[in-house]
CSV table of C-alpha atoms in Angstrom, one decimal:
chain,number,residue,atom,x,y,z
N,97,UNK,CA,0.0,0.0,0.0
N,98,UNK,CA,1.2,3.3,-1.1
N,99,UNK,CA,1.4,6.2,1.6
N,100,UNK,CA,0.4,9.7,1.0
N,101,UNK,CA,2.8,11.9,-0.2
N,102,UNK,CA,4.0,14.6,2.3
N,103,UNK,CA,3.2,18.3,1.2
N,104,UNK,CA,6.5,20.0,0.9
N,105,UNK,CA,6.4,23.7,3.0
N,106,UNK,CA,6.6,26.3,0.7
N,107,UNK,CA,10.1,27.9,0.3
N,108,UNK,CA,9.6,31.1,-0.3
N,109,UNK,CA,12.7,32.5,-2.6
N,110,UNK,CA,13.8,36.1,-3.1
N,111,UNK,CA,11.5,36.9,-5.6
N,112,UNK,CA,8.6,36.8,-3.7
N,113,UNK,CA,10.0,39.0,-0.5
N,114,UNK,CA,11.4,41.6,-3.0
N,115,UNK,CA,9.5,44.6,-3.9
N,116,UNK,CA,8.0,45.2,-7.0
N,117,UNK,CA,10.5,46.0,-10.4
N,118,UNK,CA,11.0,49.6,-11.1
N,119,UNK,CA,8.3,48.9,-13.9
N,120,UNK,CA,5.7,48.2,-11.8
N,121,UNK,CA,6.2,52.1,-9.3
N,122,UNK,CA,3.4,54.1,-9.8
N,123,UNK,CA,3.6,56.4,-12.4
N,124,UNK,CA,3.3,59.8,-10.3
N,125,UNK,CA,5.7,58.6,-8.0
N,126,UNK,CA,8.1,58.3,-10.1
N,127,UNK,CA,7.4,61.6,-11.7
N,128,UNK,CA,7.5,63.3,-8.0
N,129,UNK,CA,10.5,61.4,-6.3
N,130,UNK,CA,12.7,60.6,-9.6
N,131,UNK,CA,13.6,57.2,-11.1
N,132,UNK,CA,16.5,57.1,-8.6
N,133,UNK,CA,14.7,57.0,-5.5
N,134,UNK,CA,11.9,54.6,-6.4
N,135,UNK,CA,14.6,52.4,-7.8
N,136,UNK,CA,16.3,52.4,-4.0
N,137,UNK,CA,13.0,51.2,-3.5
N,138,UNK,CA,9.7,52.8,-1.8
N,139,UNK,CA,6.8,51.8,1.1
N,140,UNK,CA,3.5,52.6,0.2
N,141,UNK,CA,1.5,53.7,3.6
N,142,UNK,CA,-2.3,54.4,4.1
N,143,UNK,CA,-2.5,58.1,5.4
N,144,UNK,CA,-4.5,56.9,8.4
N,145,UNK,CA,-1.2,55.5,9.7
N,146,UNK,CA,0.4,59.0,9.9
N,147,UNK,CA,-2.9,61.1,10.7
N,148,UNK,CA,-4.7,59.1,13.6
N,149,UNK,CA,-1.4,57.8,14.9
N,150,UNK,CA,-2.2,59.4,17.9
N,151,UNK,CA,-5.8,57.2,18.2
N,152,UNK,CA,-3.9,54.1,17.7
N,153,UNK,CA,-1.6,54.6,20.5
N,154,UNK,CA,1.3,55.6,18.9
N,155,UNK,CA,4.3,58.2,19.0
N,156,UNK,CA,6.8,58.8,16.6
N,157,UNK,CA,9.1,56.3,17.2
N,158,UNK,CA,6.8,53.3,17.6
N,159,UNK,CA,5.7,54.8,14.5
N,160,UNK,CA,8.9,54.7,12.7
N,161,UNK,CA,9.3,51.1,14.2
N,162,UNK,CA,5.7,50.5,12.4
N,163,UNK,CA,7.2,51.7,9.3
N,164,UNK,CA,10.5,49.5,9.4
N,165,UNK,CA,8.3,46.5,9.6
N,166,UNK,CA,6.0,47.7,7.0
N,167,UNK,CA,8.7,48.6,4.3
N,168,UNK,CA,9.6,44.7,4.1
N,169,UNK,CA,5.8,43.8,3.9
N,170,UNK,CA,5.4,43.2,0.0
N,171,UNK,CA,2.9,40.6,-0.5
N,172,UNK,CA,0.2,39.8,1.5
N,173,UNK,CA,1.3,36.4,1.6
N,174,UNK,CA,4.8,37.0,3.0
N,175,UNK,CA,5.2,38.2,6.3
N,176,UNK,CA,8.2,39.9,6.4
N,177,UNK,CA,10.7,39.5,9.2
N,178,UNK,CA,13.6,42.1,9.6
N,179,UNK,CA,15.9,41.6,12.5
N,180,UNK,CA,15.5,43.3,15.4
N,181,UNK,CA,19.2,45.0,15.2
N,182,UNK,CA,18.9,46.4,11.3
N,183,UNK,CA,15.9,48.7,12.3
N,184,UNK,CA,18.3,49.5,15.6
N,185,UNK,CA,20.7,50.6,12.9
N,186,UNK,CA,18.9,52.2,10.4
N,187,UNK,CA,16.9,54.6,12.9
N,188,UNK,CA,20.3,55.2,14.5
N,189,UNK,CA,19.0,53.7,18.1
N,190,UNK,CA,19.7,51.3,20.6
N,191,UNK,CA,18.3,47.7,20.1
N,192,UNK,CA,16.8,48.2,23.6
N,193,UNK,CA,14.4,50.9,22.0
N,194,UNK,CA,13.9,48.9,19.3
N,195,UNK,CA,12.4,45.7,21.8
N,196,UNK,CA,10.6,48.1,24.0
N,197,UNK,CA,8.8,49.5,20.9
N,198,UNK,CA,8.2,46.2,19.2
N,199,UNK,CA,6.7,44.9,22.8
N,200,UNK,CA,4.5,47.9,23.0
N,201,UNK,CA,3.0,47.2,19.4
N,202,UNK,CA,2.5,43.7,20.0
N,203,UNK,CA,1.5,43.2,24.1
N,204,UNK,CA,0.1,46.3,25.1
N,205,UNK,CA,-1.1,47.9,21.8
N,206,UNK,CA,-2.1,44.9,20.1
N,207,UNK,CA,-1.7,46.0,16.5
N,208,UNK,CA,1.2,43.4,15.2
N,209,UNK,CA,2.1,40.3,16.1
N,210,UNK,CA,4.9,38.2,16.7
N,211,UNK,CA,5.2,34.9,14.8
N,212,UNK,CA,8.7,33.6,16.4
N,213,UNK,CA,10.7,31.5,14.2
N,214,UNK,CA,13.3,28.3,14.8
N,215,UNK,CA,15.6,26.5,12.7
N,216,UNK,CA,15.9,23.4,12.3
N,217,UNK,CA,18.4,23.3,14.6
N,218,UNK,CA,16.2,24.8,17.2
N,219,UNK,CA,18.0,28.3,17.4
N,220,UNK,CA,15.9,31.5,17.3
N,221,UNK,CA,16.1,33.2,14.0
N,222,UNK,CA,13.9,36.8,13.6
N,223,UNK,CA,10.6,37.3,13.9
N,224,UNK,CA,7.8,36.9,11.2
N,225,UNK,CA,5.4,39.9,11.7
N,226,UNK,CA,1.5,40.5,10.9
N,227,UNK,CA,-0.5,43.3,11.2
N,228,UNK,CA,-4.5,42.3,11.6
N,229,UNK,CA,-5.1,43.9,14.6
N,230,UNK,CA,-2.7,47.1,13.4
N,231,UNK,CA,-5.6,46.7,10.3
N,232,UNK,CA,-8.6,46.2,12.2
N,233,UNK,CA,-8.3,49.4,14.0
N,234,UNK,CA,-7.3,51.8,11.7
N,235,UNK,CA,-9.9,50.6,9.1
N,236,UNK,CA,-12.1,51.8,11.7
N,237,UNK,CA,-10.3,55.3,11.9
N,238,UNK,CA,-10.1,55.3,8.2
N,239,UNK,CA,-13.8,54.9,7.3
N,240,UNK,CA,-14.3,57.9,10.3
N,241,UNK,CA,-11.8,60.0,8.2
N,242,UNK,CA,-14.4,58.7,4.9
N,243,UNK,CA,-17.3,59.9,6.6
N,244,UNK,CA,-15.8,63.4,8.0
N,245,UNK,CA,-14.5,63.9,4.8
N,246,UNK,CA,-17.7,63.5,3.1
N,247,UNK,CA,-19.5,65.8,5.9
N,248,UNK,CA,-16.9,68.1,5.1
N,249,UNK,CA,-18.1,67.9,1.3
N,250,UNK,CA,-21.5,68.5,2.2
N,251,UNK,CA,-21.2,71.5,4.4
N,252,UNK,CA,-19.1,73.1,1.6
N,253,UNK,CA,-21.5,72.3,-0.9
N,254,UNK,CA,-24.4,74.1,1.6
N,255,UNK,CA,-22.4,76.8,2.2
N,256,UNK,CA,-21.6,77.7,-1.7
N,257,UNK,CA,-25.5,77.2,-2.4
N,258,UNK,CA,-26.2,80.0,0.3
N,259,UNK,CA,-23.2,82.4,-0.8
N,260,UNK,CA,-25.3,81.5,-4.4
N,261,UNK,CA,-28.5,82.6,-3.3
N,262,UNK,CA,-27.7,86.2,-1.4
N,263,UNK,CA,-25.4,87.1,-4.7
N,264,UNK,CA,-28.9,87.1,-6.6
């Protein structure tokens, strides 16, 4: 009797962690930031994340944290998982600011989690991150910035009709 064939795990290769081929930046971007900088590559961030930062609990550096996770996030599919001591680098600060930060977002804030990660020899390799609850609560902030918006709209709208109807 035959067994069942074991489904390999997926190996994910470079391809599918790297961002997107110069071809594929949007077109204004490149127009606005030059074909040098989008080729050093570029994040693309929902506004909520910089305007209600505040609402979701955050101050600049857990933001900037936020951000170094999110620039390796490419596919939805592929959580991405940058080491603890490169963000410590790149944002000039001590990897002790780094950990507090990260434990903030994921223990007290709630908005990424940690997915820890062994090898096969059982050592601790970097973390994979996800963001569901991160999405979860600024959709909410985001259709509130939708709806103020469109009140916004309206008002404007009322007010031109009344400027219209003392002009005549």
């Amino acid at each position: 009797m035959l067994k069942p064939a074991k489904r390999a795990k997926k190996v994910v290769t470079t391809d599918e962690t790297s961002p997107p081929p110069v071809g594929q930046v949007p077109r204004e971007a490149q127009r606005k930031w030059g074909k040098d900088m989008m080729e050093a590559r570029f994040t693309i961030v929902p506004n909520v994340l910089l305007e209600r930062m505040h609402a979701l609990g955050l101050d600049s550096t857990d933001l900037v944290v936020l951000l170094h996770l999110i620039k390796h996030w490419w596919k939805k599919e592929n959580l991405p998982y940058p080491g603890i001591n490169s963000i410590a680098r790149m944002m000039n600060v001590h990897r002790r600011t780094v950990q507090r930060r990260l434990h903030k977002l994921t223990k007290q804030l709630m908005l990424v989690t940690a997915h820890e990660r062994r090898s096969r020899y059982g050592d601790n390799e970097t973390n994979l991150y996800s963001f569901e609850g991160l999405i979860a609560e600024a959709t909410k902030l985001a259709k509130e910035m939708v709806q103020e918006r469109e009140r916004r709209r309206l008002d404007d709208a009322k007010r031109a009709a009344r400027g219209r109807r003392r002009a005549s």
